[in-house]
């Protein structure tokens, strides 16, 4: 049971390590890109 818990913790750590920065990148850059896109449509 201990090995299973350690495996789960390791899996979640790996998951957040990979997808954490990706989600952060999307949240930061997606509004910026959409704002630029709307500006291009207007002008």
mmJSON file of the N, C-alpha and C atoms, coordinates in Angstrom:
{"data_MODEL":{"atom_site":{
"group_PDB":["ATOM","ATOM","ATOM","ATOM","ATOM","ATOM","ATOM","ATOM","ATOM","ATOM","ATOM","ATOM","ATOM","ATOM","ATOM","ATOM","ATOM","ATOM","ATOM","ATOM","ATOM","ATOM","ATOM","ATOM","ATOM","ATOM","ATOM","ATOM","ATOM","ATOM","ATOM","ATOM","ATOM","ATOM","ATOM","ATOM","ATOM","ATOM","ATOM","ATOM","ATOM","ATOM","ATOM","ATOM","ATOM","ATOM","ATOM","ATOM","ATOM","ATOM","ATOM","ATOM","ATOM","ATOM","ATOM","ATOM","ATOM","ATOM","ATOM","ATOM","ATOM","ATOM","ATOM","ATOM","ATOM","ATOM","ATOM","ATOM","ATOM","ATOM","ATOM","ATOM","ATOM","ATOM","ATOM","ATOM","ATOM","ATOM","ATOM","ATOM","ATOM","ATOM","ATOM","ATOM","ATOM","ATOM","ATOM","ATOM","ATOM","ATOM","ATOM","ATOM","ATOM","ATOM","ATOM","ATOM","ATOM","ATOM","ATOM","ATOM","ATOM","ATOM","ATOM","ATOM","ATOM","ATOM","ATOM","ATOM","ATOM","ATOM","ATOM","ATOM","ATOM","ATOM","ATOM","ATOM","ATOM","ATOM","ATOM","ATOM","ATOM","ATOM","ATOM","ATOM","ATOM","ATOM","ATOM","ATOM","ATOM"],
"id":[1,2,3,4,5,6,7,8,9,10,11,12,13,14,15,16,17,18,19,20,21,22,23,24,25,26,27,28,29,30,31,32,33,34,35,36,37,38,39,40,41,42,43,44,45,46,47,48,49,50,51,52,53,54,55,56,57,58,59,60,61,62,63,64,65,66,67,68,69,70,71,72,73,74,75,76,77,78,79,80,81,82,83,84,85,86,87,88,89,90,91,92,93,94,95,96,97,98,99,100,101,102,103,104,105,106,107,108,109,110,111,112,113,114,115,116,117,118,119,120,121,122,123,124,125,126,127,128,129],
"type_symbol":["N","C","C","N","C","C","N","C","C","N","C","C","N","C","C","N","C","C","N","C","C","N","C","C","N","C","C","N","C","C","N","C","C","N","C","C","N","C","C","N","C","C","N","C","C","N","C","C","N","C","C","N","C","C","N","C","C","N","C","C","N","C","C","N","C","C","N","C","C","N","C","C","N","C","C","N","C","C","N","C","C","N","C","C","N","C","C","N","C","C","N","C","C","N","C","C","N","C","C","N","C","C","N","C","C","N","C","C","N","C","C","N","C","C","N","C","C","N","C","C","N","C","C","N","C","C","N","C","C"],
"label_atom_id":["N","CA","C","N","CA","C","N","CA","C","N","CA","C","N","CA","C","N","CA","C","N","CA","C","N","CA","C","N","CA","C","N","CA","C","N","CA","C","N","CA","C","N","CA","C","N","CA","C","N","CA","C","N","CA","C","N","CA","C","N","CA","C","N","CA","C","N","CA","C","N","CA","C","N","CA","C","N","CA","C","N","CA","C","N","CA","C","N","CA","C","N","CA","C","N","CA","C","N","CA","C","N","CA","C","N","CA","C","N","CA","C","N","CA","C","N","CA","C","N","CA","C","N","CA","C","N","CA","C","N","CA","C","N","CA","C","N","CA","C","N","CA","C","N","CA","C","N","CA","C"],
"label_alt_id":[null,null,null,null,null,null,null,null,null,null,null,null,null,null,null,null,null,null,null,null,null,null,null,null,null,null,null,null,null,null,null,null,null,null,null,null,null,null,null,null,null,null,null,null,null,null,null,null,null,null,null,null,null,null,null,null,null,null,null,null,null,null,null,null,null,null,null,null,null,null,null,null,null,null,null,null,null,null,null,null,null,null,null,null,null,null,null,null,null,null,null,null,null,null,null,null,null,null,null,null,null,null,null,null,null,null,null,null,null,null,null,null,null,null,null,null,null,null,null,null,null,null,null,null,null,null,null,null,null],
"label_comp_id":["UNK","UNK","UNK","UNK","UNK","UNK","UNK","UNK","UNK","UNK","UNK","UNK","UNK","UNK","UNK","UNK","UNK","UNK","UNK","UNK","UNK","UNK","UNK","UNK","UNK","UNK","UNK","UNK","UNK","UNK","UNK","UNK","UNK","UNK","UNK","UNK","UNK","UNK","UNK","UNK","UNK","UNK","UNK","UNK","UNK","UNK","UNK","UNK","UNK","UNK","UNK","UNK","UNK","UNK","UNK","UNK","UNK","UNK","UNK","UNK","UNK","UNK","UNK","UNK","UNK","UNK","UNK","UNK","UNK","UNK","UNK","UNK","UNK","UNK","UNK","UNK","UNK","UNK","UNK","UNK","UNK","UNK","UNK","UNK","UNK","UNK","UNK","UNK","UNK","UNK","UNK","UNK","UNK","UNK","UNK","UNK","UNK","UNK","UNK","UNK","UNK","UNK","UNK","UNK","UNK","UNK","UNK","UNK","UNK","UNK","UNK","UNK","UNK","UNK","UNK","UNK","UNK","UNK","UNK","UNK","UNK","UNK","UNK","UNK","UNK","UNK","UNK","UNK","UNK"],
"label_asym_id":["A","A","A","A","A","A","A","A","A","A","A","A","A","A","A","A","A","A","A","A","A","A","A","A","A","A","A","A","A","A","A","A","A","A","A","A","A","A","A","A","A","A","A","A","A","A","A","A","A","A","A","A","A","A","A","A","A","A","A","A","A","A","A","A","A","A","A","A","A","A","A","A","A","A","A","A","A","A","A","A","A","A","A","A","A","A","A","A","A","A","A","A","A","A","A","A","A","A","A","A","A","A","A","A","A","A","A","A","A","A","A","A","A","A","A","A","A","A","A","A","A","A","A","A","A","A","A","A","A"],
"label_entity_id":["1","1","1","1","1","1","1","1","1","1","1","1","1","1","1","1","1","1","1","1","1","1","1","1","1","1","1","1","1","1","1","1","1","1","1","1","1","1","1","1","1","1","1","1","1","1","1","1","1","1","1","1","1","1","1","1","1","1","1","1","1","1","1","1","1","1","1","1","1","1","1","1","1","1","1","1","1","1","1","1","1","1","1","1","1","1","1","1","1","1","1","1","1","1","1","1","1","1","1","1","1","1","1","1","1","1","1","1","1","1","1","1","1","1","1","1","1","1","1","1","1","1","1","1","1","1","1","1","1"],
"label_seq_id":[1,1,1,2,2,2,3,3,3,4,4,4,5,5,5,6,6,6,7,7,7,8,8,8,9,9,9,10,10,10,11,11,11,12,12,12,13,13,13,14,14,14,15,15,15,16,16,16,17,17,17,18,18,18,19,19,19,20,20,20,21,21,21,22,22,22,23,23,23,24,24,24,25,25,25,26,26,26,27,27,27,28,28,28,29,29,29,30,30,30,31,31,31,32,32,32,33,33,33,34,34,34,35,35,35,36,36,36,37,37,37,38,38,38,39,39,39,40,40,40,41,41,41,42,42,42,43,43,43],
"pdbx_PDB_ins_code":[null,null,null,null,null,null,null,null,null,null,null,null,null,null,null,null,null,null,null,null,null,null,null,null,null,null,null,null,null,null,null,null,null,null,null,null,null,null,null,null,null,null,null,null,null,null,null,null,null,null,null,null,null,null,null,null,null,null,null,null,null,null,null,null,null,null,null,null,null,null,null,null,null,null,null,null,null,null,null,null,null,null,null,null,null,null,null,null,null,null,null,null,null,null,null,null,null,null,null,null,null,null,null,null,null,null,null,null,null,null,null,null,null,null,null,null,null,null,null,null,null,null,null,null,null,null,null,null,null],
"Cartn_x":[0.83,0.0,0.864,1.958,2.844,3.434,3.827,4.409,3.38,2.127,1.06,0.843,0.861,0.685,1.843,3.06,4.238,4.145,3.675,3.514,2.496,1.385,0.344,0.871,1.595,2.157,3.146,3.977,4.963,4.272,3.19,2.446,1.832,1.203,0.573,1.613,2.768,3.846,4.33,4.49,4.929,3.879,2.601,1.487,1.454,1.562,1.524,2.783,3.909,5.164,5.07,4.356,4.241,3.133,1.949,0.784,0.634,1.312,1.241,1.727,2.971,3.491,2.678,2.145,1.357,0.078,-0.611,-1.845,-1.536,-0.432,-0.022,0.27,0.979,1.325,0.069,-0.9,-2.153,-2.93,-3.004,-3.764,-3.141,-1.819,-1.138,-1.199,-0.981,-0.803,-2.08,-3.076,-4.304,-5.072,-5.256,-5.926,-5.165,-3.837,-3.013,-3.211,-3.213,-3.386,-4.781,-5.799,-7.166,-7.356,-6.709,-6.787,-6.149,-5.0,-4.335,-5.2,-5.875,-6.734,-7.914,-8.515,-9.647,-9.181,-7.997,-7.466,-7.234,-6.776,-6.557,-7.884,-8.928,-10.233,-10.795,-10.544,-11.094,-10.36,-9.046,-8.269,-7.768],
"Cartn_y":[-1.209,0.0,1.258,1.231,2.403,2.703,1.65,1.834,2.441,2.029,2.554,4.039,4.431,5.842,6.678,6.154,6.864,7.009,5.959,6.005,7.067,7.14,8.135,9.557,9.768,11.095,11.479,10.517,10.77,11.089,10.347,10.559,11.949,12.37,13.687,14.802,14.567,15.555,15.734,14.602,14.643,15.336,15.026,15.59,17.109,17.605,19.052,19.728,19.009,19.561,19.804,18.899,19.016,19.992,19.852,20.624,21.959,22.134,23.392,24.578,24.508,25.61,25.81,24.715,24.825,25.615,25.291,26.001,27.461,27.705,29.068,29.856,29.218,29.852,30.225,29.296,29.547,30.685,30.667,31.692,33.074,33.128,34.417,34.933,34.052,34.503,34.496,33.704,33.631,34.952,35.637,36.944,37.958,37.921,38.851,38.646,37.387,37.056,37.445,37.175,37.511,39.02,39.781,41.246,41.76,41.188,41.599,41.25,40.097,39.658,40.608,41.034,41.966,43.318,43.741,45.017,44.964,43.815,43.671,43.745,43.193,43.225,44.646,45.419,46.774,47.731,47.682,48.657,48.046],
"Cartn_z":[0.0,0.0,0.0,0.723,0.773,-0.602,-1.315,-2.646,-3.6,-3.453,-4.304,-4.042,-2.764,-2.397,-2.942,-2.811,-3.323,-4.839,-5.503,-6.958,-7.359,-6.626,-6.917,-6.72,-5.635,-5.365,-6.46,-6.865,-7.917,-9.237,-9.536,-10.775,-10.816,-9.695,-9.645,-9.724,-9.079,-9.136,-10.568,-11.27,-12.661,-13.527,-13.268,-14.026,-13.891,-12.646,-12.42,-12.943,-12.911,-13.405,-14.908,-15.618,-17.071,-17.46,-16.823,-17.25,-16.53,-15.402,-14.667,-15.484,-15.988,-16.814,-18.089,-18.65,-19.876,-19.63,-18.533,-18.172,-17.863,-17.155,-16.829,-18.102,-19.049,-20.317,-21.1,-21.139,-21.864,-21.21,-19.875,-19.156,-19.326,-19.457,-19.581,-21.016,-21.998,-23.376,-24.201,-23.808,-24.599,-24.612,-23.46,-23.493,-24.343,-24.279,-25.04,-26.535,-26.959,-28.375,-28.852,-28.037,-28.431,-28.523,-27.651,-27.702,-28.989,-29.36,-30.602,-31.815,-31.755,-32.851,-33.031,-31.912,-31.97,-32.506,-32.115,-32.619,-34.12,-34.622,-36.062,-36.809,-36.223,-36.886,-36.93,-35.892,-35.828,-36.76,-36.732,-37.515,-38.806],
"occupancy":[1.0,1.0,1.0,1.0,1.0,1.0,1.0,1.0,1.0,1.0,1.0,1.0,1.0,1.0,1.0,1.0,1.0,1.0,1.0,1.0,1.0,1.0,1.0,1.0,1.0,1.0,1.0,1.0,1.0,1.0,1.0,1.0,1.0,1.0,1.0,1.0,1.0,1.0,1.0,1.0,1.0,1.0,1.0,1.0,1.0,1.0,1.0,1.0,1.0,1.0,1.0,1.0,1.0,1.0,1.0,1.0,1.0,1.0,1.0,1.0,1.0,1.0,1.0,1.0,1.0,1.0,1.0,1.0,1.0,1.0,1.0,1.0,1.0,1.0,1.0,1.0,1.0,1.0,1.0,1.0,1.0,1.0,1.0,1.0,1.0,1.0,1.0,1.0,1.0,1.0,1.0,1.0,1.0,1.0,1.0,1.0,1.0,1.0,1.0,1.0,1.0,1.0,1.0,1.0,1.0,1.0,1.0,1.0,1.0,1.0,1.0,1.0,1.0,1.0,1.0,1.0,1.0,1.0,1.0,1.0,1.0,1.0,1.0,1.0,1.0,1.0,1.0,1.0,1.0],
"B_iso_or_equiv":[0.0,0.0,0.0,0.0,0.0,0.0,0.0,0.0,0.0,0.0,0.0,0.0,0.0,0.0,0.0,0.0,0.0,0.0,0.0,0.0,0.0,0.0,0.0,0.0,0.0,0.0,0.0,0.0,0.0,0.0,0.0,0.0,0.0,0.0,0.0,0.0,0.0,0.0,0.0,0.0,0.0,0.0,0.0,0.0,0.0,0.0,0.0,0.0,0.0,0.0,0.0,0.0,0.0,0.0,0.0,0.0,0.0,0.0,0.0,0.0,0.0,0.0,0.0,0.0,0.0,0.0,0.0,0.0,0.0,0.0,0.0,0.0,0.0,0.0,0.0,0.0,0.0,0.0,0.0,0.0,0.0,0.0,0.0,0.0,0.0,0.0,0.0,0.0,0.0,0.0,0.0,0.0,0.0,0.0,0.0,0.0,0.0,0.0,0.0,0.0,0.0,0.0,0.0,0.0,0.0,0.0,0.0,0.0,0.0,0.0,0.0,0.0,0.0,0.0,0.0,0.0,0.0,0.0,0.0,0.0,0.0,0.0,0.0,0.0,0.0,0.0,0.0,0.0,0.0],
"pdbx_formal_charge":[null,null,null,null,null,null,null,null,null,null,null,null,null,null,null,null,null,null,null,null,null,null,null,null,null,null,null,null,null,null,null,null,null,null,null,null,null,null,null,null,null,null,null,null,null,null,null,null,null,null,null,null,null,null,null,null,null,null,null,null,null,null,null,null,null,null,null,null,null,null,null,null,null,null,null,null,null,null,null,null,null,null,null,null,null,null,null,null,null,null,null,null,null,null,null,null,null,null,null,null,null,null,null,null,null,null,null,null,null,null,null,null,null,null,null,null,null,null,null,null,null,null,null,null,null,null,null,null,null],
"auth_seq_id":[1,1,1,2,2,2,3,3,3,4,4,4,5,5,5,6,6,6,7,7,7,8,8,8,9,9,9,10,10,10,11,11,11,12,12,12,13,13,13,14,14,14,15,15,15,16,16,16,17,17,17,18,18,18,19,19,19,20,20,20,21,21,21,22,22,22,23,23,23,24,24,24,25,25,25,26,26,26,27,27,27,28,28,28,29,29,29,30,30,30,31,31,31,32,32,32,33,33,33,34,34,34,35,35,35,36,36,36,37,37,37,38,38,38,39,39,39,40,40,40,41,41,41,42,42,42,43,43,43],
"auth_comp_id":["UNK","UNK","UNK","UNK","UNK","UNK","UNK","UNK","UNK","UNK","UNK","UNK","UNK","UNK","UNK","UNK","UNK","UNK","UNK","UNK","UNK","UNK","UNK","UNK","UNK","UNK","UNK","UNK","UNK","UNK","UNK","UNK","UNK","UNK","UNK","UNK","UNK","UNK","UNK","UNK","UNK","UNK","UNK","UNK","UNK","UNK","UNK","UNK","UNK","UNK","UNK","UNK","UNK","UNK","UNK","UNK","UNK","UNK","UNK","UNK","UNK","UNK","UNK","UNK","UNK","UNK","UNK","UNK","UNK","UNK","UNK","UNK","UNK","UNK","UNK","UNK","UNK","UNK","UNK","UNK","UNK","UNK","UNK","UNK","UNK","UNK","UNK","UNK","UNK","UNK","UNK","UNK","UNK","UNK","UNK","UNK","UNK","UNK","UNK","UNK","UNK","UNK","UNK","UNK","UNK","UNK","UNK","UNK","UNK","UNK","UNK","UNK","UNK","UNK","UNK","UNK","UNK","UNK","UNK","UNK","UNK","UNK","UNK","UNK","UNK","UNK","UNK","UNK","UNK"],
"auth_asym_id":["A","A","A","A","A","A","A","A","A","A","A","A","A","A","A","A","A","A","A","A","A","A","A","A","A","A","A","A","A","A","A","A","A","A","A","A","A","A","A","A","A","A","A","A","A","A","A","A","A","A","A","A","A","A","A","A","A","A","A","A","A","A","A","A","A","A","A","A","A","A","A","A","A","A","A","A","A","A","A","A","A","A","A","A","A","A","A","A","A","A","A","A","A","A","A","A","A","A","A","A","A","A","A","A","A","A","A","A","A","A","A","A","A","A","A","A","A","A","A","A","A","A","A","A","A","A","A","A","A"],
"auth_atom_id":["N","CA","C","N","CA","C","N","CA","C","N","CA","C","N","CA","C","N","CA","C","N","CA","C","N","CA","C","N","CA","C","N","CA","C","N","CA","C","N","CA","C","N","CA","C","N","CA","C","N","CA","C","N","CA","C","N","CA","C","N","CA","C","N","CA","C","N","CA","C","N","CA","C","N","CA","C","N","CA","C","N","CA","C","N","CA","C","N","CA","C","N","CA","C","N","CA","C","N","CA","C","N","CA","C","N","CA","C","N","CA","C","N","CA","C","N","CA","C","N","CA","C","N","CA","C","N","CA","C","N","CA","C","N","CA","C","N","CA","C","N","CA","C","N","CA","C","N","CA","C"],
"pdbx_PDB_model_num":[1,1,1,1,1,1,1,1,1,1,1,1,1,1,1,1,1,1,1,1,1,1,1,1,1,1,1,1,1,1,1,1,1,1,1,1,1,1,1,1,1,1,1,1,1,1,1,1,1,1,1,1,1,1,1,1,1,1,1,1,1,1,1,1,1,1,1,1,1,1,1,1,1,1,1,1,1,1,1,1,1,1,1,1,1,1,1,1,1,1,1,1,1,1,1,1,1,1,1,1,1,1,1,1,1,1,1,1,1,1,1,1,1,1,1,1,1,1,1,1,1,1,1,1,1,1,1,1,1]
}}}
